[in-house]
mmCIF file of C-alpha atoms in Angstrom:
data_model
loop_
_atom_site.group_PDB
_atom_site.id
_atom_site.type_symbol
_atom_site.label_atom_id
_atom_site.label_comp_id
_atom_site.label_asym_id
_atom_site.label_seq_id
_atom_site.Cartn_x
_atom_site.Cartn_y
_atom_site.Cartn_z
ATOM 1 C CA MET P 10 -16.099 2.589 9.796
ATOM 2 C CA LEU P 11 -18.170 5.652 7.844
ATOM 3 C CA LYS P 12 -19.526 4.696 4.420
ATOM 4 C CA PRO P 13 -18.563 6.226 1.236
ATOM 5 C CA LYS P 14 -21.137 8.208 -0.073
ATOM 6 C CA ILE P 15 -22.072 9.201 -3.726
ATOM 7 C CA PHE P 16 -23.914 11.733 -4.885
ATOM 8 C CA ILE P 17 -26.052 11.273 -8.279
ATOM 9 C CA SER P 18 -27.260 13.961 -10.511
ATOM 10 C CA SER P 19 -29.113 12.916 -14.121
ATOM 11 C CA THR P 20 -30.600 14.672 -16.677
ATOM 12 C CA ILE P 21 -32.530 11.491 -17.791
ATOM 13 C CA TYR P 22 -36.536 12.022 -17.835
ATOM 14 C CA ASP P 23 -37.087 7.996 -17.086
ATOM 15 C CA PHE P 24 -34.439 7.672 -14.579
ATOM 16 C CA SER P 25 -36.584 6.343 -11.507
ATOM 17 C CA ASP P 26 -36.853 2.984 -12.130
ATOM 18 C CA LEU P 27 -32.683 2.593 -12.580
ATOM 19 C CA ARG P 28 -32.406 5.413 -9.907
ATOM 20 C CA SER P 29 -34.042 3.534 -7.540
ATOM 21 C CA ALA P 30 -32.039 0.230 -9.430
ATOM 22 C CA LEU P 31 -28.260 2.312 -8.508
ATOM 23 C CA LYS P 32 -29.217 3.186 -5.361
ATOM 24 C CA TYR P 33 -30.531 -0.104 -4.191
ATOM 25 C CA TRP P 34 -27.088 -2.051 -5.631
ATOM 26 C CA LEU P 35 -24.933 0.146 -4.586
ATOM 27 C CA GLU P 36 -26.206 0.463 -1.120
ATOM 28 C CA SER P 37 -25.641 -3.684 -1.036
ATOM 29 C CA PHE P 38 -22.017 -2.359 -1.446
ATOM 30 C CA GLY P 39 -21.852 -0.561 1.737
ATOM 31 C CA PHE P 40 -22.129 2.708 -0.190
ATOM 32 C CA SER P 41 -24.396 5.730 0.957
ATOM 33 C CA VAL P 42 -26.721 7.011 -1.315
ATOM 34 C CA MET P 43 -27.755 10.771 -2.554
ATOM 35 C CA LEU P 44 -30.240 11.789 -4.846
ATOM 36 C CA SER P 45 -30.577 14.771 -6.457
ATOM 37 C CA GLU P 46 -34.217 14.573 -6.381
ATOM 38 C CA PHE P 47 -34.712 18.612 -8.159
ATOM 39 C CA ASN P 48 -34.304 16.987 -11.932
ATOM 40 C CA ASP P 49 -38.240 17.169 -12.829
ATOM 41 C CA PHE P 50 -38.736 20.623 -11.806
ATOM 42 C CA ASP P 51 -40.355 22.329 -15.024
ATOM 43 C CA LYS P 52 -39.579 25.473 -12.869
ATOM 44 C CA GLU P 53 -36.401 27.228 -10.899
ATOM 45 C CA ILE P 54 -35.728 25.527 -7.569
ATOM 46 C CA ASP P 55 -36.243 27.195 -4.324
ATOM 47 C CA GLU P 56 -32.303 28.622 -3.677
ATOM 48 C CA ASN P 57 -32.000 27.931 -0.599
ATOM 49 C CA THR P 58 -33.256 24.206 -0.865
ATOM 50 C CA PHE P 59 -31.138 23.851 -3.381
ATOM 51 C CA HIS P 60 -28.004 25.685 -1.641
ATOM 52 C CA ALA P 61 -28.405 22.942 1.112
ATOM 53 C CA CYS P 62 -28.218 19.960 -1.757
ATOM 54 C CA LEU P 63 -24.643 21.751 -2.360
ATOM 55 C CA GLU P 64 -24.115 21.140 1.101
ATOM 56 C CA THR P 65 -25.072 17.733 0.849
ATOM 57 C CA LEU P 66 -22.722 17.962 -1.954
ATOM 58 C CA ALA P 67 -19.892 18.357 -0.384
ATOM 59 C CA THR P 68 -19.636 15.691 1.940
ATOM 60 C CA CYS P 69 -19.769 13.280 -0.971
ATOM 61 C CA ASP P 70 -17.016 10.976 -2.175
ATOM 62 C CA TYR P 71 -17.865 10.189 -5.659
ATOM 63 C CA TYR P 72 -20.067 12.780 -7.755
ATOM 64 C CA ILE P 73 -22.143 10.540 -11.278
ATOM 65 C CA LEU P 74 -23.337 12.626 -13.297
ATOM 66 C CA PHE P 75 -25.970 10.800 -16.409
ATOM 67 C CA ILE P 76 -27.081 12.303 -19.231
ATOM 68 C CA GLY P 77 -29.685 11.866 -21.183
ATOM 69 C CA ASN P 78 -31.981 13.253 -23.758
ATOM 70 C CA ARG P 79 -33.493 16.005 -21.197
ATOM 71 C CA LYS P 80 -32.381 19.195 -19.568
ATOM 72 C CA GLY P 81 -34.531 18.955 -16.791
ATOM 73 C CA GLY P 82 -35.229 21.920 -14.551
ATOM 74 C CA TYR P 83 -33.998 25.537 -14.398
ATOM 75 C CA TYR P 84 -31.384 26.650 -11.949
ATOM 76 C CA ASP P 85 -31.213 30.168 -13.854
ATOM 77 C CA LYS P 86 -33.529 30.445 -16.556
ATOM 78 C CA SER P 87 -31.787 34.002 -17.419
ATOM 79 C CA ASN P 88 -28.611 32.690 -18.505
ATOM 80 C CA ASN P 89 -29.914 29.147 -19.823
ATOM 81 C CA ILE P 90 -28.467 27.023 -16.759
ATOM 82 C CA SER P 91 -30.133 24.224 -15.732
ATOM 83 C CA ILE P 92 -30.064 22.592 -12.505
ATOM 84 C CA THR P 93 -28.223 18.928 -12.937
ATOM 85 C CA GLN P 94 -24.687 21.519 -15.027
ATOM 86 C CA ARG P 95 -24.807 22.879 -11.113
ATOM 87 C CA GLU P 96 -24.568 20.333 -9.429
ATOM 88 C CA TYR P 97 -22.362 19.376 -11.587
ATOM 89 C CA ARG P 98 -19.684 22.730 -11.567
ATOM 90 C CA GLU P 99 -19.962 22.016 -8.351
ATOM 91 C CA ALA P 100 -18.321 18.435 -8.189
ATOM 92 C CA TYR P 101 -16.839 19.879 -10.771
ATOM 93 C CA GLU P 102 -14.952 22.164 -8.879
ATOM 94 C CA LEU P 103 -15.037 19.956 -5.293
ATOM 95 C CA PHE P 104 -12.923 17.483 -7.630
ATOM 96 C CA GLN P 105 -10.263 19.384 -8.879
ATOM 97 C CA ARG P 106 -9.649 20.204 -5.478
ATOM 98 C CA GLY P 107 -9.377 16.555 -5.013
ATOM 99 C CA LYS P 108 -12.452 16.317 -2.464
ATOM 100 C CA LEU P 109 -14.038 13.486 -4.709
ATOM 101 C CA ARG P 110 -14.332 11.704 -7.746
ATOM 102 C CA LEU P 111 -15.962 12.164 -10.830
ATOM 103 C CA ILE P 112 -18.260 8.943 -12.046
ATOM 104 C CA ASN P 113 -19.586 11.100 -16.008
ATOM 105 C CA PHE P 114 -22.413 7.877 -18.260
ATOM 106 C CA VAL P 115 -24.074 9.502 -21.615
ATOM 107 C CA ARG P 116 -27.151 7.404 -22.548
ATOM 108 C CA ASN P 117 -25.494 5.962 -26.102
ATOM 109 C CA GLU P 118 -28.656 7.372 -28.208
ATOM 110 C CA THR P 119 -27.885 10.820 -26.923
ATOM 111 C CA LEU P 120 -24.750 11.079 -27.975
ATOM 112 C CA ILE P 121 -25.213 10.034 -31.150
ATOM 113 C CA LEU P 122 -28.097 12.372 -31.604
ATOM 114 C CA ALA P 123 -25.544 14.976 -30.157
ATOM 115 C CA GLU P 124 -22.639 13.624 -33.284
ATOM 116 C CA LYS P 125 -25.493 14.239 -35.503
ATOM 117 C CA TYR P 126 -26.576 17.910 -34.608
ATOM 118 C CA ALA P 127 -23.085 18.921 -34.690
ATOM 119 C CA ASN P 128 -23.370 18.915 -38.351
ATOM 120 C CA ASN P 129 -27.160 19.297 -38.975
ATOM 121 C CA LYS P 130 -29.156 22.608 -36.016
ATOM 122 C CA ASN P 131 -32.194 20.830 -37.365
ATOM 123 C CA LEU P 132 -32.411 18.223 -35.377
ATOM 124 C CA SER P 133 -33.321 20.467 -32.819
ATOM 125 C CA SER P 134 -36.699 20.979 -34.427
ATOM 126 C CA ASP P 135 -38.353 17.311 -32.957
ATOM 127 C CA HIS P 136 -35.947 17.568 -30.349
ATOM 128 C CA PRO P 137 -35.910 20.504 -28.794
ATOM 129 C CA ASP P 138 -33.432 19.928 -25.739
ATOM 130 C CA LEU P 139 -30.982 18.816 -28.096
ATOM 131 C CA PRO P 140 -29.091 22.436 -28.385
ATOM 132 C CA PHE P 141 -28.120 22.109 -25.053
ATOM 133 C CA ILE P 142 -26.850 18.700 -24.230
ATOM 134 C CA SER P 143 -25.013 18.694 -27.379
ATOM 135 C CA LYS P 144 -23.153 21.810 -25.097
ATOM 136 C CA PHE P 145 -23.271 20.216 -21.671
ATOM 137 C CA ILE P 146 -21.733 17.368 -23.396
ATOM 138 C CA ASP P 147 -18.893 19.014 -24.658
ATOM 139 C CA GLU P 148 -18.258 20.884 -21.368
ATOM 140 C CA VAL P 149 -18.281 16.888 -19.419
ATOM 141 C CA SER P 150 -16.218 15.952 -22.138
ATOM 142 C CA ARG P 151 -14.061 19.018 -21.498
ATOM 143 C CA LYS P 152 -13.596 19.335 -25.618
ATOM 144 C CA ASN P 153 -12.931 23.302 -25.370
ATOM 145 C CA GLU P 154 -9.623 22.549 -23.327
ATOM 146 C CA LEU P 155 -8.915 18.973 -24.574
ATOM 147 C CA GLU P 156 -8.839 20.691 -28.209
ATOM 148 C CA LEU P 157 -6.186 22.741 -26.320
ATOM 149 C CA ALA P 158 -4.157 20.546 -25.114
ATOM 150 C CA THR P 159 -3.913 19.289 -28.150
ATOM 151 C CA ASP P 160 -2.385 21.828 -30.140
ATOM 152 C CA GLY P 161 0.221 22.132 -27.003
ATOM 153 C CA LYS P 162 -1.313 25.331 -25.408
ATOM 154 C CA GLY P 163 -2.413 23.673 -22.765
ATOM 155 C CA ASN P 164 -2.876 20.508 -20.063
ATOM 156 C CA TYR P 165 -4.576 17.365 -21.410
ATOM 157 C CA PRO P 166 -7.603 17.494 -18.747
ATOM 158 C CA LYS P 167 -9.214 15.159 -15.853
ATOM 159 C CA GLY P 168 -12.351 13.813 -14.965
ATOM 160 C CA ASN P 169 -13.553 14.803 -17.935
ATOM 161 C CA TRP P 170 -14.291 10.580 -19.141
ATOM 162 C CA LEU P 171 -17.775 9.819 -21.010
ATOM 163 C CA HIS P 172 -18.922 6.364 -20.894
ATOM 164 C CA LYS P 173 -21.327 5.269 -22.873
ATOM 165 C CA PHE P 174 -24.126 3.154 -21.460
ATOM 166 C CA SER P 175 -27.957 2.019 -23.207
ATOM 167 C CA ASN P 176 -27.677 -0.927 -19.923
ATOM 168 C CA PHE P 177 -27.672 -1.551 -16.533
ATOM 169 C CA GLU P 178 -25.502 -4.359 -17.331
ATOM 170 C CA GLU P 179 -23.020 -1.031 -18.533
ATOM 171 C CA ILE P 180 -23.595 1.134 -15.958
ATOM 172 C CA ALA P 181 -22.677 -1.824 -13.532
ATOM 173 C CA ARG P 182 -19.318 -3.059 -15.484
ATOM 174 C CA VAL P 183 -18.347 0.818 -15.167
ATOM 175 C CA PHE P 184 -18.876 0.555 -11.303
ATOM 176 C CA ASN P 185 -17.282 -2.728 -11.090
ATOM 177 C CA ILE P 186 -14.079 -1.041 -12.064
ATOM 178 C CA SER P 187 -14.549 2.307 -11.004
ATOM 179 C CA LEU P 188 -15.769 1.676 -7.118
ATOM 180 C CA LYS P 189 -13.964 -1.526 -6.852
ATOM 181 C CA LEU P 190 -17.430 -3.652 -6.398
ATOM 182 C CA ASN P 191 -15.530 -6.593 -7.670
ATOM 183 C CA THR P 192 -13.085 -6.342 -4.999
ATOM 184 C CA ASN P 193 -14.417 -8.726 -1.726
ATOM 185 C CA ILE P 194 -14.322 -7.855 2.072
ATOM 186 C CA SER P 195 -11.233 -9.472 2.778
ATOM 187 C CA GLU P 196 -8.922 -7.717 0.347
ATOM 188 C CA LYS P 197 -11.270 -4.628 1.233
ATOM 189 C CA ILE P 198 -8.734 -5.804 5.221
ATOM 190 C CA LEU P 199 -6.178 -5.213 3.116
ATOM 191 C CA ILE P 200 -5.966 -2.621 1.391
ATOM 192 C CA THR P 201 -7.399 -0.319 3.835
ATOM 193 C CA ASN P 202 -3.778 -1.917 5.958
ATOM 194 C CA LEU P 203 -1.965 -1.522 3.088
ATOM 195 C CA ILE P 204 -3.219 2.861 2.241
ATOM 196 C CA SER P 205 -2.789 3.094 6.265
ATOM 197 C CA GLU P 206 1.098 1.884 6.318
ATOM 198 C CA LEU P 207 2.288 3.667 2.599
ATOM 199 C CA ASN P 208 0.327 7.141 4.493
ATOM 200 C CA GLU P 209 3.091 6.254 7.666
ATOM 201 C CA ASN P 210 5.450 4.601 5.870
ATOM 202 C CA LEU P 211 4.939 8.291 3.523
ATOM 203 C CA LYS P 212 5.824 10.677 6.961
ATOM 204 C CA GLN P 213 9.070 9.336 7.156
ATOM 205 C CA ILE P 214 10.228 9.527 4.101
ATOM 206 C CA LEU P 215 8.568 12.924 3.038
ATOM 207 C CA ILE P 216 10.301 16.103 4.484
ATOM 208 C CA LYS P 217 8.736 19.058 5.443
ATOM 209 C CA THR P 218 9.837 22.798 5.254
ATOM 210 C CA ASP P 219 8.043 26.113 5.609
ATOM 211 C CA ASN P 220 5.035 24.368 6.398
ATOM 212 C CA ASN P 221 4.979 23.157 3.189
ATOM 213 C CA ILE P 222 6.261 19.524 1.818
ATOM 214 C CA PHE P 223 9.187 18.962 0.260
ATOM 215 C CA ASP P 224 9.762 18.615 -3.515
ATOM 216 C CA LEU P 225 12.259 15.800 -3.521
ATOM 217 C CA ASN P 226 12.526 14.911 -6.877
ATOM 218 C CA ASN P 227 14.031 19.121 -7.905
ATOM 219 C CA PHE P 228 15.830 18.099 -4.683
ATOM 220 C CA VAL P 229 17.838 15.278 -6.186
ATOM 221 C CA ASN P 230 17.604 16.087 -9.738
ATOM 222 C CA ASN P 231 20.180 18.860 -8.449
ATOM 223 C CA ILE P 232 22.159 17.221 -7.408
ATOM 224 C CA ARG P 233 22.397 14.808 -9.746
ATOM 225 C CA LYS P 234 22.617 17.339 -12.310
ATOM 226 C CA ASN P 235 26.001 18.694 -10.836
ATOM 227 C CA VAL P 236 27.793 14.632 -10.559
ATOM 228 C CA ALA P 237 30.490 14.647 -12.867
ATOM 229 C CA PRO P 238 30.784 11.707 -15.323
ATOM 230 C CA ASN P 239 32.411 10.035 -14.659
ATOM 231 C CA ILE P 240 33.371 8.931 -10.931
ATOM 232 C CA ASN P 241 37.340 9.385 -10.705
ATOM 233 C CA GLU P 242 36.067 13.544 -12.000
ATOM 234 C CA PRO P 243 35.721 16.173 -8.651
ATOM 235 C CA SER P 244 32.034 17.246 -9.151
ATOM 236 C CA LYS P 245 30.438 20.950 -8.345
ATOM 237 C CA TYR P 246 27.709 21.428 -6.383
ATOM 238 C CA ASN P 247 25.472 24.270 -4.797
ATOM 239 C CA SER P 248 27.344 24.469 -1.152
ATOM 240 C CA ILE P 249 23.045 24.625 -0.237
ATOM 241 C CA ASP P 250 22.155 22.322 -1.818
ATOM 242 C CA LEU P 251 24.911 20.064 -0.394
ATOM 243 C CA ARG P 252 24.436 20.870 3.103
ATOM 244 C CA ASN P 253 20.633 19.632 2.759
ATOM 245 C CA LEU P 254 21.781 16.919 2.039
ATOM 246 C CA TYR P 255 23.971 15.836 4.539
ATOM 247 C CA PHE P 256 21.985 17.927 6.670
ATOM 248 C CA PHE P 257 18.568 15.598 5.745
ATOM 249 C CA PHE P 258 20.163 12.194 5.737
ATOM 250 C CA ILE P 259 21.515 13.300 9.443
ATOM 251 C CA THR P 260 18.054 14.045 10.755
ATOM 252 C CA LYS P 261 15.856 11.585 9.236
ATOM 253 C CA GLN P 262 17.862 8.974 9.485
ATOM 254 C CA THR P 263 16.274 7.257 12.654
ATOM 255 C CA ASP P 264 12.522 7.695 10.407
ATOM 256 C CA PHE P 265 13.662 5.535 6.999
ATOM 257 C CA LYS P 266 14.636 2.829 10.230
ATOM 258 C CA LYS P 267 10.542 3.376 10.743
ATOM 259 C CA ILE P 268 9.180 1.976 7.299
ATOM 260 C CA SER P 269 6.769 -0.828 7.337
ATOM 261 C CA THR P 270 6.852 -3.273 4.698
ATOM 262 C CA ASP P 271 4.253 -6.475 6.745
ATOM 263 C CA GLN P 272 1.239 -5.250 5.329
ATOM 264 C CA LEU P 273 3.022 -4.387 1.560
ATOM 265 C CA THR P 274 3.548 -7.975 2.368
ATOM 266 C CA ASN P 275 0.725 -9.614 3.398
ATOM 267 C CA CYS P 276 -0.733 -8.456 0.426
ATOM 268 C CA LEU P 277 2.535 -10.316 -1.883
ATOM 269 C CA VAL P 278 1.654 -13.332 0.035
ATOM 270 C CA GLN P 279 -2.217 -12.909 -1.028
ATOM 271 C CA GLY P 280 -1.748 -12.813 -4.780
ATOM 272 C CA ILE P 281 -4.735 -10.302 -4.685
ATOM 273 C CA PHE P 282 -3.447 -7.464 -7.191
ATOM 274 C CA LEU P 283 -2.764 -11.354 -9.109
ATOM 275 C CA LYS P 284 -4.473 -11.914 -12.316
ATOM 276 C CA PHE P 285 -5.878 -13.813 -13.954
ATOM 277 C CA ASP P 286 -5.320 -15.238 -17.491
ATOM 278 C CA PRO P 287 -8.105 -17.265 -18.166
ATOM 279 C CA ALA P 288 -6.030 -18.816 -22.055
ATOM 280 C CA ASP P 289 -4.336 -21.424 -20.150
ATOM 281 C CA THR P 290 -5.595 -20.705 -16.622
ATOM 282 C CA SER P 291 -2.470 -19.858 -14.907
ATOM 283 C CA LEU P 292 -2.235 -16.375 -12.926
ATOM 284 C CA LYS P 293 -0.080 -13.911 -13.503
ATOM 285 C CA THR P 294 1.307 -10.731 -12.457
ATOM 286 C CA SER P 295 -0.424 -6.720 -12.991
ATOM 287 C CA LYS P 296 1.609 -3.979 -13.118
ATOM 288 C CA ILE P 297 0.592 -2.875 -9.827
ATOM 289 C CA GLN P 298 1.588 -5.724 -8.548
ATOM 290 C CA ASN P 299 5.155 -6.055 -9.617
ATOM 291 C CA SER P 300 6.324 -2.242 -8.146
ATOM 292 C CA LEU P 301 4.644 -3.644 -5.264
ATOM 293 C CA GLN P 302 7.533 -6.367 -4.917
ATOM 294 C CA ASN P 303 9.747 -3.402 -6.768
ATOM 295 C CA LEU P 304 9.045 -1.266 -3.635
ATOM 296 C CA LYS P 305 9.123 -3.932 -1.161
ATOM 297 C CA ASN P 306 12.600 -4.337 -2.515
ATOM 298 C CA GLN P 307 13.644 -1.560 -2.593
ATOM 299 C CA ILE P 308 12.685 -0.338 1.311
ATOM 300 C CA GLU P 309 14.949 -3.842 2.091
ATOM 301 C CA ARG P 310 17.565 -1.856 -0.080
ATOM 302 C CA LEU P 311 17.110 1.765 1.397
ATOM 303 C CA GLN P 312 17.316 -0.012 4.984
ATOM 304 C CA GLY P 313 20.274 -1.554 4.977
ATOM 305 C CA PHE P 314 21.797 1.189 2.878
ATOM 306 C CA GLU P 315 24.156 2.258 5.618
ATOM 307 C CA LYS P 316 24.579 -0.561 7.635
ATOM 308 C CA GLY P 317 28.309 -1.372 7.814
ATOM 309 C CA ASN P 318 29.142 1.570 5.901
ATOM 310 C CA PRO P 319 31.486 4.357 8.221
ATOM 311 C CA LEU P 320 31.231 7.124 5.419
ATOM 312 C CA LEU P 321 27.208 7.299 6.286
ATOM 313 C CA SER P 322 28.424 7.700 10.197
ATOM 314 C CA THR P 323 26.626 10.010 11.558
ATOM 315 C CA GLU P 324 30.135 11.381 12.835
ATOM 316 C CA SER P 325 31.864 11.531 9.494
ATOM 317 C CA LEU P 326 28.154 13.472 7.520
ATOM 318 C CA PHE P 327 28.033 16.329 10.664
ATOM 319 C CA SER P 328 31.862 16.726 9.930
ATOM 320 C CA ASN P 329 31.484 16.698 6.481
ATOM 321 C CA MET P 330 28.893 18.992 6.852
ATOM 322 C CA ILE P 331 29.729 22.019 9.349
ATOM 323 C CA SER P 332 33.203 21.828 6.771
ATOM 324 C CA ILE P 333 31.109 22.902 3.916
ATOM 325 C CA LYS P 334 30.891 26.556 3.274
ATOM 326 C CA THR P 335 27.784 27.858 3.078
ATOM 327 C CA LYS P 336 27.521 30.454 -0.287
ATOM 328 C CA GLY P 337 28.753 29.427 -3.563
ATOM 329 C CA GLU P 338 29.752 26.689 -4.996
ATOM 330 C CA VAL P 339 31.441 23.433 -3.579
ATOM 331 C CA ILE P 340 34.669 21.312 -5.564
ATOM 332 C CA THR P 341 34.837 17.237 -4.014
ATOM 333 C CA ASN P 342 35.739 14.505 -4.645
ATOM 334 C CA ASN P 343 32.807 12.096 -6.072
ATOM 335 C CA LEU P 344 33.261 9.024 -3.746
ATOM 336 C CA ASP P 345 32.620 12.135 -0.569
ATOM 337 C CA VAL P 346 28.858 11.895 -2.119
ATOM 338 C CA THR P 347 28.030 9.593 -4.124
ATOM 339 C CA LEU P 348 26.526 7.165 -1.587
ATOM 340 C CA LEU P 349 24.419 10.599 0.026
ATOM 341 C CA VAL P 350 23.500 10.538 -4.107
ATOM 342 C CA MET P 351 22.780 7.420 -4.436
ATOM 343 C CA PHE P 352 20.438 7.425 -1.511
ATOM 344 C CA PHE P 353 18.342 10.067 -2.246
ATOM 345 C CA THR P 354 16.972 8.549 -5.838
ATOM 346 C CA LEU P 355 16.358 5.467 -4.391
ATOM 347 C CA LEU P 356 13.866 7.508 -1.332
ATOM 348 C CA LEU P 357 12.613 9.433 -4.680
ATOM 349 C CA ASN P 358 12.341 6.351 -6.196
ATOM 350 C CA ILE P 359 10.939 4.526 -3.456
ATOM 351 C CA SER P 360 8.263 8.028 -2.304
ATOM 352 C CA ASN P 361 6.644 7.549 -6.576
ATOM 353 C CA MET P 362 6.850 4.698 -6.340
ATOM 354 C CA MET P 363 4.548 4.981 -3.534
ATOM 355 C CA LYS P 364 1.908 7.403 -4.473
ATOM 356 C CA SER P 365 1.615 5.747 -7.971
ATOM 357 C CA ILE P 366 -0.079 2.725 -5.660
ATOM 358 C CA LEU P 367 -1.485 5.134 -3.368
ATOM 359 C CA ARG P 368 -3.350 7.441 -6.097
ATOM 360 C CA PHE P 369 -4.576 4.346 -7.720
ATOM 361 C CA LEU P 370 -5.607 2.320 -4.475
ATOM 362 C CA LYS P 371 -7.464 6.309 -3.249
ATOM 363 C CA ASN P 372 -9.053 5.991 -6.441
ATOM 364 C CA TYR P 373 -7.467 9.183 -7.853
ATOM 365 C CA ASP P 374 -6.759 6.701 -10.810
ATOM 366 C CA GLU P 375 -9.059 4.436 -12.732
ATOM 367 C CA ILE P 376 -6.021 2.431 -14.023
ATOM 368 C CA TYR P 377 -1.888 1.717 -11.926
ATOM 369 C CA VAL P 378 0.668 3.994 -13.975
ATOM 370 C CA ASP P 379 4.286 2.490 -12.872
ATOM 371 C CA PRO P 380 5.966 6.062 -12.013
ATOM 372 C CA ILE P 381 9.207 7.626 -14.385
ATOM 373 C CA LEU P 382 12.402 6.138 -12.106
ATOM 374 C CA ILE P 383 15.507 7.629 -11.606
ATOM 375 C CA GLU P 384 18.486 5.517 -12.188
ATOM 376 C CA GLU P 385 20.659 5.330 -8.924
ATOM 377 C CA ASN P 386 23.974 4.742 -10.508
ATOM 378 C CA PRO P 387 24.144 9.184 -11.181
ATOM 379 C CA PHE P 388 27.896 8.140 -12.623
ATOM 380 C CA ILE P 389 27.023 7.688 -17.237
ATOM 381 C CA HIS P 390 30.261 5.121 -17.757
ATOM 382 C CA GLU P 391 28.862 3.069 -14.886
ATOM 383 C CA ILE P 392 26.170 2.853 -16.094
ATOM 384 C CA GLU P 393 26.880 1.168 -19.178
ATOM 385 C CA LYS P 394 29.260 -1.561 -17.222
ATOM 386 C CA ILE P 395 26.067 -2.235 -15.323
ATOM 387 C CA LYS P 396 23.637 -2.646 -18.201
ATOM 388 C CA LYS P 397 26.753 -4.766 -21.046
ATOM 389 C CA GLU P 398 26.930 -7.778 -17.077
ATOM 390 C CA THR P 399 23.411 -7.229 -16.138
ATOM 391 C CA ILE P 400 21.311 -10.739 -17.196
ATOM 392 C CA GLN P 401 18.539 -10.507 -19.207
ATOM 393 C CA ASN P 402 14.615 -12.172 -20.080
ATOM 394 C CA SER P 403 16.181 -13.153 -22.700
ATOM 395 C CA GLU P 404 19.492 -14.184 -22.266
ATOM 396 C CA ILE P 405 17.847 -16.577 -20.057
ATOM 397 C CA GLU P 406 15.315 -18.004 -22.299
ATOM 398 C CA LYS P 407 17.952 -18.894 -24.698
ATOM 399 C CA TRP P 408 20.167 -20.423 -22.425
ATOM 400 C CA LEU P 409 17.401 -22.388 -21.341
ATOM 401 C CA THR P 410 16.941 -23.998 -24.877
ATOM 402 C CA LYS P 411 20.429 -25.141 -24.953
#
């Protein structure tokens, strides 16, 4: 197995001891650590040498930045661009393309100085590199983008979190979470197998058209918005959407049966995503544990969806599909389409759950984010009836006390 690669860059003058300790410590967890060696130079470096450095950076999985009080050497003196800054910009571009992850640190005392400098520019007389460092901190934290997003004029930036640190322990705490260093080897094996299984499952679920992954979310929402609110009323659909609804189901029937839950079940049984609660010394479920259990339940529902239902037989579906005109709108009985709408809603929810789980397991997201799931039943009146008939946890608690 190839070792994950980490590239470490720093503007900290007294970084050599910390750098050596970090390299040794991270390599003990199986990482390959690359160190930027240019930050102690006070002149512009050899461009060819630096380009070789950037090529190395492009092969890495993580870019780790440490910001201290010192600018470091110049990459481009005329434009006031430091070597570390140029490395960071290259890394950020790779991050935006999904090629690596960023983990940014700033020394606590440096951040305090930068905040003071914002209100008192005279501080730069005692700290000549402070104007540069202050701007660099703003760049890394994506300050301008954040302000525009807050005003509703853009998207919130990603990869802009700055972890404050004053000692090695604080750095280690961030790495334990971001790099999952507290995960033992048996858990890593289970997670690796789960990632592989989810990837293979998505190959069976997702649909490819015109050399791109089909937008299942948009497709399902387009179909659902045309469903009449009452099951006994007729619905009006775009003929192309309706034909695709039948066609995708017919052509993907075999693929849906290949979806596996073996590794998902292993992770649930092993309880690797349970969390220990020191308050009552017990294990509690976590967000991702609950999502994995829900995913398993929904996959089992998906695979049993068509069993014994004549409306979902290939012959019946094909007959319905070819009867649909190729253009315009189609008015149809809800019962003819309801099961397929519910099936594809279930399929969409499953794919979104898998996406959220994979983003967390593959370190795209530092914390697990629950996906937004769609109510499977497209009929408003029926949904309200089901909700009234569904027993809630609070009702069980009340029942237990009687």
